[in-house]
Amino acid sequence: MRFYNESYMKKQLYWTQKETPAELRPMLRELGEFYPVRQDPPGDIALLFEKVNDGESCEIRISGKRAKVRYSTQARAARAVGTILSGLVSEGRSYAVATPFETLGIMLDCSRNAVMRVDHLKRWLRQLALLGYNLVMLYTEDTYEIPGEPCFGYQRGAYSAVELKAIDQYASRLGIEIVPCIQTLGHLEKILRHRAYAKVRDTASVLMVGERETYALIEKMISQWRKVSRATRIHVGMDETHDLGRGAYLDKHGYRSGFDLFNEHLAKVAQICGKYGFKPMIWSDMYFRLGSKTGNYYDPKSIVPDAVAKKIPRTVELVYWDYYHSDCAFYRDWIERHRGLGKEPLMASGIWTWNKYWYDHRTTVQRAGACIDACYESNLKELFFTMWGDNGAYCDHDSAFAGIVFCAEKAYGTAEPKAAALEKRFAAVCGGSYAAHVLAADLQGSVTLPSPNMWDDPIFETDFRTWAKDDADRMKEAAAGFAALARRLRRHKDSLATGNLNYAYTTAQAFADRYMLAAALLRAYRRRDRGGIRAAGRRIRGVVESVRAMEEAFRRMWMSHNKPEGIETIQARFGMVQARYREMELRIAEYLRGDIENIAELDYRCPPE
């Protein structure tokens, strides 16, 4: 199946082995399986590549039946191909592609329920290559197999060694480096829940520093990645270990400074990395948290003592992660704070997918946009974007390609990306409409719409009623807003685009029906309007059908993207919602029969702010 949109690139591109640099041939062959890029004539436009050494730029010029690409790196060349496919290069004119970023990547969360299927990940890699990305991190806390550790990734869809090798090899052909992204201190609650790891457990999610068994386990992790990866670097995590040394370690050894424990552990992990030819990087937050009286990563009063900074192992790189600021100056300040530790940081921004049903466009544009600008101004060379799956990964992660396209456009020198160019590039590389994907992002809420929560209890409807301040009219207006969104998305629901717009459509419709019922029931109940309550009760089965339609669309989306493990968590939530609607029917019937004097769940009023 092909995913490009032929309305933008109707002509076939072709290349010849003789006139194409060897480093580009594997990439072009892989792309040719899914895009109109062929080896050897016949074809309409010949691709001609010339390697240059300026490091940042790429220039494209089309003259007649020849497209000349002067490129500095493989990522620039791949983006040039994507640019030509997008119809963004006019005949007889030069088109410049330039970025100061030596590294432009993404990090995909494969640890919070969703583990992407290898075939689907390959599709991501093709699209990322055409957009100019050259790095991918797969965030795997325990979702990779380790020989001799049967609990590691148990029932979690862990990647096998064969799968990881296949991903690494495929990415390499496309000019993308797969950098392992694991955890070697915190965020390991999924394995530490097993009795087999009792000896290495400090707290529910943090490993015990100093234990021989701890480092034996970490060595198994790192040696396994060495077997399946050609990367020179490895991300070993170590973020958000708020309770480091305060569990079993405290009982066994007594209190020790968090700075001392952290650096001691990091030095041992770095030594293991070096043994296997990896240069390690870590999330930087714990240094700043430990230096803050409030434990806040972004505390301007945080002080990291010079003595602590000097003990950070020389080989360790720091990753400054920040998804929360819209102020360019804040990012610049924190970049300099990292440099003050004697390190040139990698920047990790965020394309917002966590706690979402669909990619959050507004937040990404505001925050990642400001971050990219700050990186330009600070002359930072390495930048990647995280896509987390917090709270179950019920987001359609493919919808994030609207953000991936936007961020690439900014990173490649377009300060204010134009809608027309984004539309063309998205259509050619990802399929479908960029505008439709941005429209669907209204599922996350807007000026007039709340941020919806399908997992809230349908009878209490706590989040929605709190947002509306128990105003049934405001609740009805919000429901009408979701209904209007559903009508606009309906015409896109059968699209074969990257994001599953049918999931977006059914989700919008489910919230429209759900919130209209909530508004009608609350209004009627407050008035003790028995006829209105009865009419609201008749809406319940229609709402349940809308929720089921959303669940079915979600399942189709999930199974086409991810391994089956993890979906059970979300299906259990859908089951809860439907069970509570059955309870709502019973409560209304009991009230109308006179079996109960009131519906206690509806008597609560929103607490004052």
JSON list of C-alpha atoms in Angstrom, two decimals, residues 385-477:
[
{"chain": "A", "resi": 385, "resn": "PHE", "atom": "CA", "xyz": [11.15, 15.55, 20.54]},
{"chain": "A", "resi": 386, "resn": "THR", "atom": "CA", "xyz": [9.56, 13.17, 23.03]},
{"chain": "A", "resi": 387, "resn": "MET", "atom": "CA", "xyz": [6.15, 11.57, 22.54]},
{"chain": "A", "resi": 388, "resn": "TRP", "atom": "CA", "xyz": [5.10, 10.09, 25.85]},
{"chain": "A", "resi": 389, "resn": "GLY", "atom": "CA", "xyz": [2.25, 7.69, 26.53]},
{"chain": "A", "resi": 390, "resn": "ASP", "atom": "CA", "xyz": [1.41, 8.56, 30.14]},
{"chain": "A", "resi": 391, "resn": "ASN", "atom": "CA", "xyz": [-1.87, 7.19, 31.50]},
{"chain": "A", "resi": 392, "resn": "GLY", "atom": "CA", "xyz": [-2.14, 4.29, 29.09]},
{"chain": "A", "resi": 393, "resn": "ALA", "atom": "CA", "xyz": [-1.10, 5.56, 25.63]},
{"chain": "A", "resi": 394, "resn": "TYR", "atom": "CA", "xyz": [-4.68, 5.88, 24.39]},
{"chain": "A", "resi": 395, "resn": "CYS", "atom": "CA", "xyz": [-3.59, 8.63, 22.01]},
{"chain": "A", "resi": 396, "resn": "ASP", "atom": "CA", "xyz": [-3.32, 7.79, 18.32]},
{"chain": "A", "resi": 397, "resn": "HIS", "atom": "CA", "xyz": [0.44, 8.36, 18.20]},
{"chain": "A", "resi": 398, "resn": "ASP", "atom": "CA", "xyz": [0.30, 8.58, 14.40]},
{"chain": "A", "resi": 399, "resn": "SER", "atom": "CA", "xyz": [-1.62, 11.83, 14.82]},
{"chain": "A", "resi": 400, "resn": "ALA", "atom": "CA", "xyz": [1.64, 13.30, 16.16]},
{"chain": "A", "resi": 401, "resn": "PHE", "atom": "CA", "xyz": [2.99, 13.47, 12.61]},
{"chain": "A", "resi": 402, "resn": "ALA", "atom": "CA", "xyz": [1.25, 16.81, 12.27]},
{"chain": "A", "resi": 403, "resn": "GLY", "atom": "CA", "xyz": [3.56, 18.01, 15.04]},
{"chain": "A", "resi": 404, "resn": "ILE", "atom": "CA", "xyz": [6.55, 16.12, 13.64]},
{"chain": "A", "resi": 405, "resn": "VAL", "atom": "CA", "xyz": [6.06, 17.87, 10.29]},
{"chain": "A", "resi": 406, "resn": "PHE", "atom": "CA", "xyz": [5.64, 21.27, 11.97]},
{"chain": "A", "resi": 407, "resn": "CYS", "atom": "CA", "xyz": [8.73, 20.88, 14.16]},
{"chain": "A", "resi": 408, "resn": "ALA", "atom": "CA", "xyz": [10.86, 19.71, 11.24]},
{"chain": "A", "resi": 409, "resn": "GLU", "atom": "CA", "xyz": [9.76, 22.74, 9.21]},
{"chain": "A", "resi": 410, "resn": "LYS", "atom": "CA", "xyz": [10.90, 25.06, 12.01]},
{"chain": "A", "resi": 411, "resn": "ALA", "atom": "CA", "xyz": [14.11, 23.12, 12.62]},
{"chain": "A", "resi": 412, "resn": "TYR", "atom": "CA", "xyz": [14.97, 23.40, 8.94]},
{"chain": "A", "resi": 413, "resn": "GLY", "atom": "CA", "xyz": [14.93, 27.16, 9.05]},
{"chain": "A", "resi": 414, "resn": "THR", "atom": "CA", "xyz": [11.32, 28.26, 8.62]},
{"chain": "A", "resi": 415, "resn": "ALA", "atom": "CA", "xyz": [10.66, 30.59, 11.55]},
{"chain": "A", "resi": 416, "resn": "GLU", "atom": "CA", "xyz": [6.92, 30.71, 10.87]},
{"chain": "A", "resi": 417, "resn": "PRO", "atom": "CA", "xyz": [5.88, 27.63, 8.87]},
{"chain": "A", "resi": 418, "resn": "LYS", "atom": "CA", "xyz": [3.23, 28.36, 6.26]},
{"chain": "A", "resi": 419, "resn": "ALA", "atom": "CA", "xyz": [0.03, 26.33, 6.24]},
{"chain": "A", "resi": 420, "resn": "ALA", "atom": "CA", "xyz": [0.23, 25.67, 2.50]},
{"chain": "A", "resi": 421, "resn": "ALA", "atom": "CA", "xyz": [3.75, 24.22, 2.70]},
{"chain": "A", "resi": 422, "resn": "LEU", "atom": "CA", "xyz": [2.84, 22.09, 5.71]},
{"chain": "A", "resi": 423, "resn": "GLU", "atom": "CA", "xyz": [-0.23, 20.80, 3.90]},
{"chain": "A", "resi": 424, "resn": "LYS", "atom": "CA", "xyz": [1.79, 19.79, 0.83]},
{"chain": "A", "resi": 425, "resn": "ARG", "atom": "CA", "xyz": [4.58, 18.14, 2.80]},
{"chain": "A", "resi": 426, "resn": "PHE", "atom": "CA", "xyz": [2.18, 16.26, 5.06]},
{"chain": "A", "resi": 427, "resn": "ALA", "atom": "CA", "xyz": [0.09, 15.05, 2.13]},
{"chain": "A", "resi": 428, "resn": "ALA", "atom": "CA", "xyz": [3.10, 13.79, 0.17]},
{"chain": "A", "resi": 429, "resn": "VAL", "atom": "CA", "xyz": [4.97, 12.16, 3.06]},
{"chain": "A", "resi": 430, "resn": "CYS", "atom": "CA", "xyz": [2.21, 11.09, 5.46]},
{"chain": "A", "resi": 431, "resn": "GLY", "atom": "CA", "xyz": [-0.93, 10.99, 3.34]},
{"chain": "A", "resi": 432, "resn": "GLY", "atom": "CA", "xyz": [-4.15, 12.89, 3.94]},
{"chain": "A", "resi": 433, "resn": "SER", "atom": "CA", "xyz": [-4.74, 16.39, 5.17]},
{"chain": "A", "resi": 434, "resn": "TYR", "atom": "CA", "xyz": [-2.56, 18.30, 7.63]},
{"chain": "A", "resi": 435, "resn": "ALA", "atom": "CA", "xyz": [-5.48, 20.68, 8.25]},
{"chain": "A", "resi": 436, "resn": "ALA", "atom": "CA", "xyz": [-7.77, 17.76, 9.17]},
{"chain": "A", "resi": 437, "resn": "HIS", "atom": "CA", "xyz": [-5.21, 16.48, 11.68]},
{"chain": "A", "resi": 438, "resn": "VAL", "atom": "CA", "xyz": [-4.92, 19.94, 13.23]},
{"chain": "A", "resi": 439, "resn": "LEU", "atom": "CA", "xyz": [-8.72, 20.21, 13.32]},
{"chain": "A", "resi": 440, "resn": "ALA", "atom": "CA", "xyz": [-8.93, 16.90, 15.17]},
{"chain": "A", "resi": 441, "resn": "ALA", "atom": "CA", "xyz": [-6.59, 18.35, 17.80]},
{"chain": "A", "resi": 442, "resn": "ASP", "atom": "CA", "xyz": [-9.61, 20.30, 19.11]},
{"chain": "A", "resi": 443, "resn": "LEU", "atom": "CA", "xyz": [-10.43, 17.01, 20.87]},
{"chain": "A", "resi": 444, "resn": "GLN", "atom": "CA", "xyz": [-7.96, 18.20, 23.53]},
{"chain": "A", "resi": 445, "resn": "GLY", "atom": "CA", "xyz": [-10.09, 21.25, 24.27]},
{"chain": "A", "resi": 446, "resn": "SER", "atom": "CA", "xyz": [-10.00, 24.82, 23.06]},
{"chain": "A", "resi": 447, "resn": "VAL", "atom": "CA", "xyz": [-11.14, 28.28, 24.11]},
{"chain": "A", "resi": 448, "resn": "THR", "atom": "CA", "xyz": [-14.74, 27.06, 24.29]},
{"chain": "A", "resi": 449, "resn": "LEU", "atom": "CA", "xyz": [-14.27, 23.31, 24.80]},
{"chain": "A", "resi": 450, "resn": "PRO", "atom": "CA", "xyz": [-13.07, 21.54, 27.96]},
{"chain": "A", "resi": 451, "resn": "SER", "atom": "CA", "xyz": [-10.29, 18.98, 27.99]},
{"chain": "A", "resi": 452, "resn": "PRO", "atom": "CA", "xyz": [-12.46, 15.85, 27.91]},
{"chain": "A", "resi": 453, "resn": "ASN", "atom": "CA", "xyz": [-12.05, 12.72, 30.00]},
{"chain": "A", "resi": 454, "resn": "MET", "atom": "CA", "xyz": [-13.74, 9.51, 28.88]},
{"chain": "A", "resi": 455, "resn": "TRP", "atom": "CA", "xyz": [-12.41, 7.72, 31.96]},
{"chain": "A", "resi": 456, "resn": "ASP", "atom": "CA", "xyz": [-14.26, 10.01, 34.39]},
{"chain": "A", "resi": 457, "resn": "ASP", "atom": "CA", "xyz": [-17.25, 8.44, 36.11]},
{"chain": "A", "resi": 458, "resn": "PRO", "atom": "CA", "xyz": [-20.32, 9.08, 33.91]},
{"chain": "A", "resi": 459, "resn": "ILE", "atom": "CA", "xyz": [-22.69, 9.57, 36.85]},
{"chain": "A", "resi": 460, "resn": "PHE", "atom": "CA", "xyz": [-20.56, 11.93, 38.93]},
{"chain": "A", "resi": 461, "resn": "GLU", "atom": "CA", "xyz": [-19.02, 13.49, 35.77]},
{"chain": "A", "resi": 462, "resn": "THR", "atom": "CA", "xyz": [-16.56, 15.23, 38.12]},
{"chain": "A", "resi": 463, "resn": "ASP", "atom": "CA", "xyz": [-14.15, 16.79, 35.63]},
{"chain": "A", "resi": 464, "resn": "PHE", "atom": "CA", "xyz": [-16.81, 18.06, 33.26]},
{"chain": "A", "resi": 465, "resn": "ARG", "atom": "CA", "xyz": [-19.04, 19.48, 35.97]},
{"chain": "A", "resi": 466, "resn": "THR", "atom": "CA", "xyz": [-16.06, 21.14, 37.63]},
{"chain": "A", "resi": 467, "resn": "TRP", "atom": "CA", "xyz": [-15.08, 22.77, 34.32]},
{"chain": "A", "resi": 468, "resn": "ALA", "atom": "CA", "xyz": [-18.67, 23.98, 33.78]},
{"chain": "A", "resi": 469, "resn": "LYS", "atom": "CA", "xyz": [-19.09, 25.06, 37.43]},
{"chain": "A", "resi": 470, "resn": "ASP", "atom": "CA", "xyz": [-22.24, 22.92, 37.53]},
{"chain": "A", "resi": 471, "resn": "ASP", "atom": "CA", "xyz": [-23.85, 25.12, 34.89]},
{"chain": "A", "resi": 472, "resn": "ALA", "atom": "CA", "xyz": [-26.05, 22.87, 32.74]},
{"chain": "A", "resi": 473, "resn": "ASP", "atom": "CA", "xyz": [-26.28, 25.50, 30.00]},
{"chain": "A", "resi": 474, "resn": "ARG", "atom": "CA", "xyz": [-22.50, 25.69, 29.75]},
{"chain": "A", "resi": 475, "resn": "MET", "atom": "CA", "xyz": [-22.36, 21.89, 29.67]},
{"chain": "A", "resi": 476, "resn": "LYS", "atom": "CA", "xyz": [-24.87, 21.85, 26.80]},
{"chain": "A", "resi": 477, "resn": "GLU", "atom": "CA", "xyz": [-22.83, 24.42, 24.86]}
]
